[in-house]
Amino acid sequence: DTGVSQDPRHKITKRGQNVTFRCDPISEHNRLYWYRQTLGQGPEFLTYFQNEAQLEKSRLLSDRFSAERPKGSFSTLEIQRTEQGDSAMYLCASSLALAGVNIQYFGAGTRLSVL
Amino acid sequence: DAKTTQPNSMESNEEEPVHLPCNHSTISGTDYIHWYRQLPSQGPEYVIHGLTSNVNNRMASLAIAEDRKSSTLILHRATLRDAAVYYCIFVLSSNTGKLIFGQGTTLQVKP
């Protein structure tokens, strides 16, 4: 399968623990995005990478959240000291940005439950 | 802000056409209109995009109003597999390509 893959698919953790999610984008894609989706809502943008550079972060991304994309390939999203409000689906998307068009391909997401 | 307005829900019968409307009155001349859909327990899936002219692909058609302040996604023959949340998004030409999702339209397809 050559689509966007995310690992793990599900994560259950206790409040206060740290968690890390991984996203493997489509191999030739230079852009990578992280979104968060809570039940009944549309996804919300968290952050974006162009190659290895993190170029934009949402105000939703508190200092407990950190994302990396070393070497411009896979990306990780870490949440430190998790809170119950962090429970959500975390979605990763990648794209090959062309002039004026930026079609994003999404993974199936990582569902986080904080107890 | 890149805000769109869609009906919360719509129903269709299987094998019939479906027209999903979207208003985007604040769109500017160089912003693209994108549609994505999200099936249950899956990530969003790209459907179609356009700028000014109507567009067709294997999944759907996109009809864009002449003033570009509204658009309609057309599924020519709805199937049960088309039941999903459909999101209309316009992507600011000036930004990083991030998608600003609204609530979307939940489409139910009845057999």
mmCIF file of C-alpha atoms in Angstrom:
data_model
loop_
_atom_site.group_PDB
_atom_site.id
_atom_site.type_symbol
_atom_site.label_atom_id
_atom_site.label_comp_id
_atom_site.label_asym_id
_atom_site.label_seq_id
_atom_site.Cartn_x
_atom_site.Cartn_y
_atom_site.Cartn_z
ATOM 1 C CA ASP A 1 0.000 0.000 0.000
ATOM 2 C CA THR A 2 1.458 3.368 -0.987
ATOM 3 C CA GLY A 3 -0.921 5.619 0.933
ATOM 4 C CA VAL A 4 -0.361 7.572 4.144
ATOM 5 C CA SER A 5 0.068 5.277 7.111
ATOM 6 C CA GLN A 6 -0.284 6.126 10.779
ATOM 7 C CA ASP A 7 0.791 4.174 13.798
ATOM 8 C CA PRO A 8 -0.680 3.194 16.166
ATOM 9 C CA ARG A 9 -4.324 3.139 15.114
ATOM 10 C CA HIS A 10 -5.497 3.281 18.699
ATOM 11 C CA LYS A 11 -3.813 4.458 21.879
ATOM 12 C CA ILE A 12 -5.197 4.356 25.386
ATOM 13 C CA THR A 13 -3.199 6.164 28.035
ATOM 14 C CA LYS A 14 -3.557 7.519 31.521
ATOM 15 C CA ARG A 15 -3.679 11.221 32.224
ATOM 16 C CA GLY A 16 -0.207 12.640 32.691
ATOM 17 C CA GLN A 17 1.556 10.129 30.451
ATOM 18 C CA ASN A 18 3.420 11.027 27.264
ATOM 19 C CA VAL A 19 2.390 9.592 23.910
ATOM 20 C CA THR A 20 3.983 9.649 20.468
ATOM 21 C CA PHE A 21 2.323 9.029 17.128
ATOM 22 C CA ARG A 22 4.003 8.332 13.819
ATOM 23 C CA CYS A 23 2.986 9.253 10.283
ATOM 24 C CA ASP A 24 4.562 7.900 7.105
ATOM 25 C CA PRO A 25 3.538 10.070 4.158
ATOM 26 C CA ILE A 26 3.400 9.144 0.493
ATOM 27 C CA SER A 27 7.063 8.955 -0.446
ATOM 28 C CA GLU A 28 7.403 11.784 -2.955
ATOM 29 C CA HIS A 29 5.233 14.231 -1.055
ATOM 30 C CA ASN A 30 6.984 17.317 0.287
ATOM 31 C CA ARG A 31 4.232 18.602 2.562
ATOM 32 C CA LEU A 32 2.915 16.952 5.691
ATOM 33 C CA TYR A 33 0.018 18.115 7.872
ATOM 34 C CA TRP A 34 -1.336 17.124 11.264
ATOM 35 C CA TYR A 35 -5.002 17.619 12.168
ATOM 36 C CA ARG A 36 -7.085 16.763 15.208
ATOM 37 C CA GLN A 37 -10.716 15.674 15.082
ATOM 38 C CA THR A 38 -13.128 15.362 17.996
ATOM 39 C CA LEU A 39 -16.422 13.533 17.803
ATOM 40 C CA GLY A 40 -18.984 15.195 15.572
ATOM 41 C CA GLN A 41 -16.607 17.937 14.405
ATOM 42 C CA GLY A 42 -14.558 18.447 11.277
ATOM 43 C CA PRO A 43 -10.781 18.077 11.511
ATOM 44 C CA GLU A 44 -8.815 21.057 12.878
ATOM 45 C CA PHE A 45 -5.404 22.018 11.566
ATOM 46 C CA LEU A 46 -2.515 21.610 14.033
ATOM 47 C CA THR A 47 0.735 22.023 12.137
ATOM 48 C CA TYR A 48 2.424 21.731 8.765
ATOM 49 C CA PHE A 49 5.842 20.804 7.373
ATOM 50 C CA GLN A 50 7.419 21.590 4.056
ATOM 51 C CA ASN A 51 10.129 18.955 3.789
ATOM 52 C CA GLU A 52 11.795 18.997 7.245
ATOM 53 C CA ALA A 53 10.845 22.561 8.138
ATOM 54 C CA GLN A 54 7.875 23.171 10.400
ATOM 55 C CA LEU A 55 6.364 26.279 8.835
ATOM 56 C CA GLU A 56 3.102 26.814 10.666
ATOM 57 C CA LYS A 57 1.596 25.888 14.006
ATOM 58 C CA SER A 58 -1.972 26.447 15.115
ATOM 59 C CA ARG A 59 -2.820 28.145 18.392
ATOM 60 C CA LEU A 60 -4.401 24.780 19.249
ATOM 61 C CA LEU A 61 -0.914 23.343 19.497
ATOM 62 C CA SER A 62 -0.029 24.026 23.120
ATOM 63 C CA ASP A 63 3.516 23.724 24.419
ATOM 64 C CA ARG A 64 2.729 20.143 25.452
ATOM 65 C CA PHE A 65 2.591 19.222 21.780
ATOM 66 C CA SER A 66 5.659 18.860 19.605
ATOM 67 C CA ALA A 67 6.011 17.615 16.065
ATOM 68 C CA GLU A 68 9.065 16.702 14.057
ATOM 69 C CA ARG A 69 9.838 15.590 10.550
ATOM 70 C CA PRO A 70 13.503 14.633 10.475
ATOM 71 C CA LYS A 71 14.990 14.391 6.986
ATOM 72 C CA GLY A 72 11.671 15.365 5.493
ATOM 73 C CA SER A 73 10.300 11.845 5.540
ATOM 74 C CA PHE A 74 8.161 10.419 8.370
ATOM 75 C CA SER A 75 6.800 12.661 11.096
ATOM 76 C CA THR A 76 6.098 12.220 14.795
ATOM 77 C CA LEU A 77 3.633 14.043 17.007
ATOM 78 C CA GLU A 78 4.315 13.887 20.726
ATOM 79 C CA ILE A 79 1.932 14.933 23.471
ATOM 80 C CA GLN A 80 3.462 15.368 26.901
ATOM 81 C CA ARG A 81 1.509 15.173 30.160
ATOM 82 C CA THR A 82 -1.688 14.147 28.403
ATOM 83 C CA GLU A 83 -5.019 15.539 29.572
ATOM 84 C CA GLN A 84 -8.504 14.152 29.069
ATOM 85 C CA GLY A 85 -9.197 16.978 26.627
ATOM 86 C CA ASP A 86 -6.517 15.564 24.337
ATOM 87 C CA SER A 87 -8.763 12.604 23.562
ATOM 88 C CA ALA A 88 -9.405 12.807 19.825
ATOM 89 C CA MET A 89 -8.530 11.354 16.448
ATOM 90 C CA TYR A 90 -5.169 12.609 15.200
ATOM 91 C CA LEU A 91 -4.968 12.683 11.427
ATOM 92 C CA CYS A 92 -1.947 13.042 9.210
ATOM 93 C CA ALA A 93 -2.059 14.119 5.574
ATOM 94 C CA SER A 94 0.569 14.576 2.900
ATOM 95 C CA SER A 95 0.621 16.398 -0.406
ATOM 96 C CA LEU A 96 2.792 17.286 -3.339
ATOM 97 C CA ALA A 97 2.086 20.961 -3.634
ATOM 98 C CA LEU A 98 1.843 22.181 -7.203
ATOM 99 C CA ALA A 99 1.098 25.711 -8.337
ATOM 100 C CA GLY A 100 -2.300 26.650 -6.927
ATOM 101 C CA VAL A 101 -3.310 23.085 -6.090
ATOM 102 C CA ASN A 102 -2.584 21.136 -2.937
ATOM 103 C CA ILE A 103 -4.525 17.871 -2.802
ATOM 104 C CA GLN A 104 -4.042 16.208 0.553
ATOM 105 C CA TYR A 105 -4.095 12.472 1.145
ATOM 106 C CA PHE A 106 -5.069 11.419 4.636
ATOM 107 C CA GLY A 107 -4.159 8.475 6.767
ATOM 108 C CA ALA A 108 -6.738 6.540 8.772
ATOM 109 C CA GLY A 109 -5.734 8.383 11.929
ATOM 110 C CA THR A 110 -4.662 7.523 15.459
ATOM 111 C CA ARG A 111 -7.458 7.504 18.004
ATOM 112 C CA LEU A 112 -6.246 8.642 21.416
ATOM 113 C CA SER A 113 -8.198 7.985 24.578
ATOM 114 C CA VAL A 114 -6.913 9.589 27.771
ATOM 115 C CA LEU A 115 -8.349 8.031 30.910
ATOM 116 C CA ASP B 1 -11.492 33.546 7.482
ATOM 117 C CA ALA B 2 -12.102 30.737 4.960
ATOM 118 C CA LYS B 3 -15.663 29.974 6.065
ATOM 119 C CA THR B 4 -18.140 27.881 4.112
ATOM 120 C CA THR B 5 -21.792 27.159 4.826
ATOM 121 C CA GLN B 6 -23.368 23.757 4.137
ATOM 122 C CA PRO B 7 -26.602 22.064 5.214
ATOM 123 C CA ASN B 8 -26.054 19.798 8.214
ATOM 124 C CA SER B 9 -27.608 16.763 6.576
ATOM 125 C CA MET B 10 -29.206 15.488 3.394
ATOM 126 C CA GLU B 11 -30.906 12.287 2.314
ATOM 127 C CA SER B 12 -30.923 10.569 -1.009
ATOM 128 C CA ASN B 13 -32.243 7.371 -2.513
ATOM 129 C CA GLU B 14 -29.831 4.897 -3.987
ATOM 130 C CA GLU B 15 -29.239 5.261 -7.738
ATOM 131 C CA GLU B 16 -30.531 8.845 -7.740
ATOM 132 C CA PRO B 17 -28.472 12.013 -8.271
ATOM 133 C CA VAL B 18 -27.462 14.090 -5.256
ATOM 134 C CA HIS B 19 -26.730 17.813 -5.265
ATOM 135 C CA LEU B 20 -24.758 19.021 -2.239
ATOM 136 C CA PRO B 21 -24.703 22.829 -1.971
ATOM 137 C CA CYS B 22 -22.059 25.065 -0.437
ATOM 138 C CA ASN B 23 -21.840 28.812 0.081
ATOM 139 C CA HIS B 24 -18.453 30.511 0.239
ATOM 140 C CA SER B 25 -19.226 34.216 -0.069
ATOM 141 C CA THR B 26 -15.801 35.416 1.134
ATOM 142 C CA ILE B 27 -13.833 33.526 -1.511
ATOM 143 C CA SER B 28 -11.325 35.525 -3.525
ATOM 144 C CA GLY B 29 -10.462 35.152 -7.173
ATOM 145 C CA THR B 30 -7.471 32.869 -6.730
ATOM 146 C CA ASP B 31 -8.787 30.563 -3.985
ATOM 147 C CA TYR B 32 -9.589 27.020 -5.046
ATOM 148 C CA ILE B 33 -12.756 25.199 -3.999
ATOM 149 C CA HIS B 34 -12.081 21.686 -2.711
ATOM 150 C CA TRP B 35 -14.448 18.925 -1.663
ATOM 151 C CA TYR B 36 -13.469 16.097 0.616
ATOM 152 C CA ARG B 37 -15.568 13.360 2.138
ATOM 153 C CA GLN B 38 -15.115 11.258 5.234
ATOM 154 C CA LEU B 39 -16.546 7.785 5.495
ATOM 155 C CA PRO B 40 -17.164 6.359 8.954
ATOM 156 C CA SER B 41 -13.956 5.476 10.814
ATOM 157 C CA GLN B 42 -11.724 6.734 8.018
ATOM 158 C CA GLY B 43 -9.659 9.828 7.284
ATOM 159 C CA PRO B 44 -11.006 12.406 4.836
ATOM 160 C CA GLU B 45 -10.747 11.557 1.149
ATOM 161 C CA TYR B 46 -10.263 14.057 -1.682
ATOM 162 C CA VAL B 47 -13.217 14.223 -4.064
ATOM 163 C CA ILE B 48 -12.758 17.112 -6.488
ATOM 164 C CA HIS B 49 -11.539 20.693 -6.776
ATOM 165 C CA GLY B 50 -12.080 23.659 -9.072
ATOM 166 C CA LEU B 51 -11.351 27.321 -9.590
ATOM 167 C CA THR B 52 -13.838 28.824 -12.029
ATOM 168 C CA SER B 53 -15.066 26.277 -14.539
ATOM 169 C CA ASN B 54 -17.224 23.265 -13.835
ATOM 170 C CA VAL B 55 -15.181 20.103 -13.288
ATOM 171 C CA ASN B 56 -15.855 16.405 -13.741
ATOM 172 C CA ASN B 57 -13.949 13.379 -12.531
ATOM 173 C CA ARG B 58 -14.720 9.722 -11.955
ATOM 174 C CA MET B 59 -16.205 10.408 -8.520
ATOM 175 C CA ALA B 60 -18.316 13.506 -9.016
ATOM 176 C CA SER B 61 -18.960 16.803 -10.778
ATOM 177 C CA LEU B 62 -18.427 20.276 -9.379
ATOM 178 C CA ALA B 63 -20.607 23.130 -10.550
ATOM 179 C CA ILE B 64 -19.287 26.577 -9.623
ATOM 180 C CA ALA B 65 -21.510 29.644 -9.730
ATOM 181 C CA GLU B 66 -20.478 32.436 -12.049
ATOM 182 C CA ASP B 67 -19.741 34.771 -9.109
ATOM 183 C CA ARG B 68 -17.884 31.890 -7.362
ATOM 184 C CA LYS B 69 -19.743 32.534 -4.113
ATOM 185 C CA SER B 70 -21.354 29.114 -4.174
ATOM 186 C CA SER B 71 -20.780 25.680 -5.608
ATOM 187 C CA THR B 72 -22.571 22.348 -5.839
ATOM 188 C CA LEU B 73 -21.092 18.876 -5.637
ATOM 189 C CA ILE B 74 -23.028 16.455 -7.819
ATOM 190 C CA LEU B 75 -22.996 12.714 -7.313
ATOM 191 C CA HIS B 76 -24.654 11.395 -10.438
ATOM 192 C CA ARG B 77 -25.892 8.097 -9.005
ATOM 193 C CA ALA B 78 -25.658 7.746 -5.268
ATOM 194 C CA THR B 79 -24.687 4.364 -3.866
ATOM 195 C CA LEU B 80 -24.757 3.153 -0.279
ATOM 196 C CA ARG B 81 -20.974 3.569 -0.254
ATOM 197 C CA ASP B 82 -21.403 7.304 -0.808
ATOM 198 C CA ALA B 83 -22.893 7.750 2.664
ATOM 199 C CA ALA B 84 -20.389 10.047 4.348
ATOM 200 C CA VAL B 85 -19.748 13.556 5.649
ATOM 201 C CA TYR B 86 -18.976 15.869 2.726
ATOM 202 C CA TYR B 87 -16.815 18.918 3.370
ATOM 203 C CA CYS B 88 -16.661 21.965 1.126
ATOM 204 C CA ILE B 89 -13.447 23.920 1.687
ATOM 205 C CA PHE B 90 -11.888 26.837 -0.055
ATOM 206 C CA VAL B 91 -8.160 26.958 0.171
ATOM 207 C CA LEU B 92 -6.688 30.413 0.485
ATOM 208 C CA SER B 93 -4.154 30.978 -2.270
ATOM 209 C CA SER B 94 -2.054 32.933 0.192
ATOM 210 C CA ASN B 95 -1.667 30.230 2.775
ATOM 211 C CA THR B 96 0.135 26.983 3.269
ATOM 212 C CA GLY B 97 -2.602 24.842 1.800
ATOM 213 C CA LYS B 98 -4.012 23.905 5.182
ATOM 214 C CA LEU B 99 -7.619 22.797 5.044
ATOM 215 C CA ILE B 100 -10.139 24.586 7.246
ATOM 216 C CA PHE B 101 -12.981 22.133 7.728
ATOM 217 C CA GLY B 102 -16.475 23.176 8.738
ATOM 218 C CA GLN B 103 -19.178 20.854 10.001
ATOM 219 C CA GLY B 104 -19.839 19.393 6.584
ATOM 220 C CA THR B 105 -23.000 17.761 5.257
ATOM 221 C CA THR B 106 -23.857 14.273 6.440
ATOM 222 C CA LEU B 107 -25.293 12.396 3.476
ATOM 223 C CA GLN B 108 -27.572 9.448 4.119
ATOM 224 C CA VAL B 109 -28.310 7.136 1.201
ATOM 225 C CA LYS B 110 -31.409 4.988 1.463
ATOM 226 C CA PRO B 111 -31.715 1.701 -0.401
#
